[in-house]
Coordinates of C-alpha atoms in Angstrom, one line a residue:
M1326 CA 7.5 -33.8 -8.0
I1327 CA 7.1 -30.2 -9.0
S1328 CA 4.7 -29.8 -12.1
A1329 CA 5.9 -27.0 -14.4
L1330 CA 3.5 -24.3 -15.6
I1331 CA 3.9 -23.8 -19.3
L1332 CA 3.2 -20.3 -20.3
L1333 CA 3.6 -20.4 -24.1
L1334 CA 5.0 -22.2 -27.1
A1335 CA 5.5 -19.7 -29.8
P1336 CA 6.7 -20.8 -33.3
V1337 CA 8.3 -17.6 -34.4
C1338 CA 11.3 -16.5 -36.3
G1339 CA 14.5 -14.4 -35.7
Y1340 CA 14.3 -14.1 -31.8
A1341 CA 17.7 -13.1 -30.6
G1342 CA 19.3 -11.0 -27.8
Q1343 CA 16.8 -8.4 -26.5
D1344 CA 14.0 -10.0 -28.5
V1345 CA 14.2 -12.9 -26.3
R1346 CA 14.3 -10.8 -23.1
G1347 CA 11.2 -9.0 -24.5
F1348 CA 9.4 -12.3 -25.0
V1349 CA 10.2 -13.4 -21.4
R1350 CA 8.9 -10.1 -19.9
D1351 CA 5.8 -10.4 -21.9
E1352 CA 5.1 -14.0 -21.0
L1353 CA 5.9 -13.5 -17.3
A1354 CA 3.5 -10.4 -17.2
K1355 CA 0.6 -12.6 -18.5
G1356 CA 0.8 -14.9 -15.5
L1357 CA 0.9 -12.3 -12.8
P1358 CA -2.0 -11.8 -10.3
W1359 CA -1.6 -7.8 -10.3
D1360 CA -2.9 -5.2 -12.7
G1361 CA -0.3 -4.6 -15.5
S1362 CA -0.2 -1.1 -14.9
S1363 CA 1.4 -1.6 -11.4
V1364 CA 4.2 -4.0 -12.5
E1365 CA 7.6 -3.7 -13.9
I1366 CA 9.8 -6.5 -14.9
D1367 CA 13.5 -5.9 -15.3
E1368 CA 16.8 -7.5 -14.4
I1369 CA 16.1 -10.2 -16.9
E1370 CA 19.2 -12.6 -17.0
I1371 CA 19.5 -15.6 -19.2
P1372 CA 23.1 -16.7 -18.6
G1373 CA 23.1 -19.8 -21.1
L1374 CA 21.6 -17.8 -24.1
E1375 CA 23.6 -17.5 -27.2
V1376 CA 22.6 -13.9 -28.2
S1377 CA 24.0 -14.2 -31.8
V1378 CA 21.6 -17.1 -32.6
G1379 CA 18.2 -16.5 -34.1
Y1380 CA 15.8 -18.7 -32.5
D1381 CA 12.7 -20.2 -34.3
S1382 CA 10.7 -21.1 -31.4
M1383 CA 10.5 -20.8 -27.6
R1384 CA 8.7 -22.0 -24.6
L1385 CA 8.7 -20.5 -21.0
E1386 CA 8.1 -22.8 -18.0
M1387 CA 7.7 -21.7 -14.5
P1388 CA 8.3 -24.2 -11.4
K1389 CA 5.2 -22.6 -9.7
R1390 CA 2.7 -19.7 -10.1
I1391 CA 4.1 -16.2 -9.0
S1392 CA 2.3 -15.1 -6.0
S1393 CA 4.7 -12.4 -4.5
P1394 CA 7.1 -9.7 -6.0
G1395 CA 10.8 -10.4 -6.1
K1396 CA 13.2 -12.4 -8.0
V1397 CA 11.8 -15.4 -10.0
S1398 CA 13.5 -18.3 -11.9
Y1399 CA 12.2 -19.8 -15.1
A1400 CA 13.1 -22.3 -17.8
L1401 CA 13.3 -21.2 -21.4
D1402 CA 13.2 -23.9 -24.2
V1403 CA 14.7 -22.4 -27.4
S1404 CA 14.8 -24.0 -30.8
S1405 CA 16.7 -23.1 -33.9
K1406 CA 17.5 -24.7 -37.2
G1407 CA 20.8 -26.5 -37.1
K1408 CA 21.1 -26.1 -33.3
G1409 CA 18.1 -28.1 -32.3
T1410 CA 16.4 -27.6 -28.9
K1411 CA 18.1 -26.5 -25.7
T1412 CA 16.9 -25.4 -22.3
V1413 CA 18.4 -22.3 -20.5
W1414 CA 17.6 -21.2 -17.0
G1415 CA 16.9 -17.5 -16.2
T1416 CA 15.9 -15.0 -13.6
A1417 CA 14.1 -11.9 -13.5
K1418 CA 13.1 -9.2 -10.8
I1419 CA 9.2 -8.5 -10.5
R1420 CA 8.4 -5.1 -8.8
V1421 CA 4.9 -4.3 -7.9
Y1422 CA 3.7 -0.8 -7.1
R1423 CA 0.7 0.9 -5.2
D1424 CA -0.1 4.5 -4.3
A1425 CA 0.9 5.5 -0.9
V1426 CA 1.0 8.8 1.2
V1427 CA 4.5 10.1 1.6
A1428 CA 5.8 13.0 3.6
L1429 CA 6.9 16.2 1.7
K1430 CA 8.9 17.5 4.7
P1431 CA 10.0 16.3 8.0
L1432 CA 7.0 15.8 10.5
K1433 CA 7.6 16.1 14.2
G1434 CA 6.0 13.9 16.7
R1435 CA 2.5 15.4 18.0
M1436 CA 2.4 17.6 14.9
L1437 CA -0.9 17.9 13.1
I1438 CA -0.5 16.6 9.5
Q1439 CA -1.9 19.2 6.8
A1440 CA -2.7 18.4 3.2
E1441 CA 0.3 20.5 2.1
D1442 CA 2.7 18.3 4.2
I1443 CA 2.0 15.0 2.2
K1444 CA 1.5 13.8 -1.3
V1445 CA 0.5 10.6 -3.0
A1446 CA 3.5 8.7 -4.8
R1447 CA 4.0 5.4 -6.3
V1448 CA 5.9 3.0 -4.2
E1449 CA 7.0 -0.6 -4.2
L1450 CA 4.3 -3.0 -2.4
A1451 CA 6.6 -4.0 0.3
E1452 CA 7.4 -0.4 1.1
G1453 CA 3.8 0.7 1.0
A1454 CA 2.4 -2.0 3.4
D1455 CA 0.3 -0.5 6.1
A1456 CA 0.4 2.8 4.2
F1457 CA -2.4 5.3 3.6
S1458 CA -3.6 5.6 -0.1
S1459 CA -5.2 9.1 -0.1
I1460 CA -4.5 12.2 1.6
D1461 CA -8.2 12.5 2.9
E1462 CA -7.5 9.4 5.2
L1463 CA -5.0 11.6 7.2
S1464 CA -7.5 14.4 7.8
G1465 CA -7.3 15.2 11.6
M1466 CA -4.4 12.9 12.3
V1467 CA -1.3 13.9 14.3
A1468 CA 2.2 12.2 13.8
E1469 CA 3.0 9.8 16.8
R1470 CA 6.6 9.8 16.0
P1471 CA 8.9 11.8 13.8
I1472 CA 8.5 11.1 10.1
N1473 CA 11.5 11.9 7.7
A1474 CA 10.8 13.7 4.3
G1475 CA 10.2 11.2 1.5
S1476 CA 9.1 8.4 4.0
V1477 CA 5.8 6.5 3.6
V1478 CA 3.3 7.6 6.2
K1479 CA 2.3 4.2 7.9
K1480 CA -1.0 3.9 9.8
S1481 CA 1.2 2.9 12.9
F1482 CA 3.0 6.3 12.6
V1483 CA -0.2 8.4 13.3
K1484 CA -3.1 8.7 15.6
P1485 CA -6.3 10.8 15.6
Q1486 CA -5.8 14.3 17.0
V1487 CA -7.2 14.5 20.6
L1488 CA -10.0 17.1 20.8
V1489 CA -11.0 16.3 24.2
K1490 CA -8.5 15.7 27.2
R1491 CA -9.2 13.6 30.3
G1492 CA -10.1 15.9 33.2
E1493 CA -10.9 18.8 30.9
R1494 CA -14.1 20.9 31.5
V1495 CA -16.2 20.4 28.3
T1496 CA -19.3 21.9 26.9
L1497 CA -22.1 19.3 27.0
K1498 CA -24.8 19.7 24.3
V1499 CA -27.9 17.3 24.8
Q1500 CA -30.1 17.6 21.8
G1501 CA -33.2 16.0 20.5
E1502 CA -35.6 16.6 17.7
K1503 CA -37.0 19.9 18.9
I1504 CA -34.9 20.7 21.9
T1505 CA -31.2 21.4 22.8
I1506 CA -29.9 21.8 26.3
R1507 CA -26.4 23.1 26.9
S1508 CA -24.6 22.2 30.1
S1509 CA -20.9 21.2 31.2
G1510 CA -19.1 18.5 32.6
I1511 CA -15.7 16.8 33.1
A1512 CA -14.4 14.4 30.5
A1513 CA -13.4 11.1 32.0
A1514 CA -11.2 10.2 29.2
E1515 CA -9.5 11.8 26.2
G1516 CA -11.1 11.5 22.7
P1517 CA -10.7 12.3 18.9
M1518 CA -13.3 13.8 16.5
G1519 CA -16.3 11.4 16.4
G1520 CA -14.9 9.3 19.6
T1521 CA -17.2 8.3 22.3
V1522 CA -16.2 9.8 25.8
A1523 CA -17.8 9.5 29.3
V1524 CA -18.6 12.8 30.9
R1525 CA -19.4 13.6 34.6
T1526 CA -22.2 16.0 34.7
R1527 CA -22.5 18.7 37.4
A1528 CA -25.1 16.6 39.2
G1529 CA -22.5 13.8 39.5
K1530 CA -23.9 11.5 36.9
E1531 CA -21.7 9.9 34.2
V1532 CA -23.0 10.0 30.7
L1533 CA -21.6 9.1 27.3
G1534 CA -21.4 11.3 24.5
T1535 CA -19.7 11.9 21.0
V1536 CA -16.9 14.4 20.4
A1537 CA -18.1 17.1 18.2
G1538 CA -15.2 19.5 18.4
P1539 CA -12.5 20.9 20.7
G1540 CA -13.9 20.6 24.1
E1541 CA -17.5 19.8 23.0
I1542 CA -19.5 16.7 23.6
V1543 CA -22.9 16.1 21.9
I1544 CA -25.5 13.5 23.4
N1545 CA -28.4 12.7 21.2
F1546 CA -31.8 11.5 22.3

């Protein structure tokens, strides 16, 4: 047996047509788990509602709590003098929005993404899944595949820019509190900014360091 969630019983006068839809919108909004500024409720349909009747009281019931965006159904009990009480079923569309980074122009694969290539826009929750929410998050990232203008930039579409390539001769900077030694070596793997990479020194020893820039590895001791 499904227990109904009663949102409100409101003894008010003169509800009709758009007023009823406004009532439904307001009461649905009260039971949502998202911030009100990120929600839109539209496509409110109540097929059995007599728009010419003024209703004295209304009660909205939901079969269950709303936990995801999309189309929802509800029962609306309406009462009016001379007509008594009746129950009509209706539907509404709940849209939830979030901030997401979108491409301002087509981005080619392996292209370094610049701040002027992207912007933050308001998109529906489903479209913004796995998306970046700020431009700063894409600093030092390259497109791993072509991204169309206007498309949401998802985390799976990009990767950190490679600053050290496997087999590349790199500058090796070994530094301590009061001393810095510069040398060179061969990177055993590729790495992005801040990544850890193994380097084979000129003496044939393999050491681990941190990528500090293009072709530059730092080892702190």
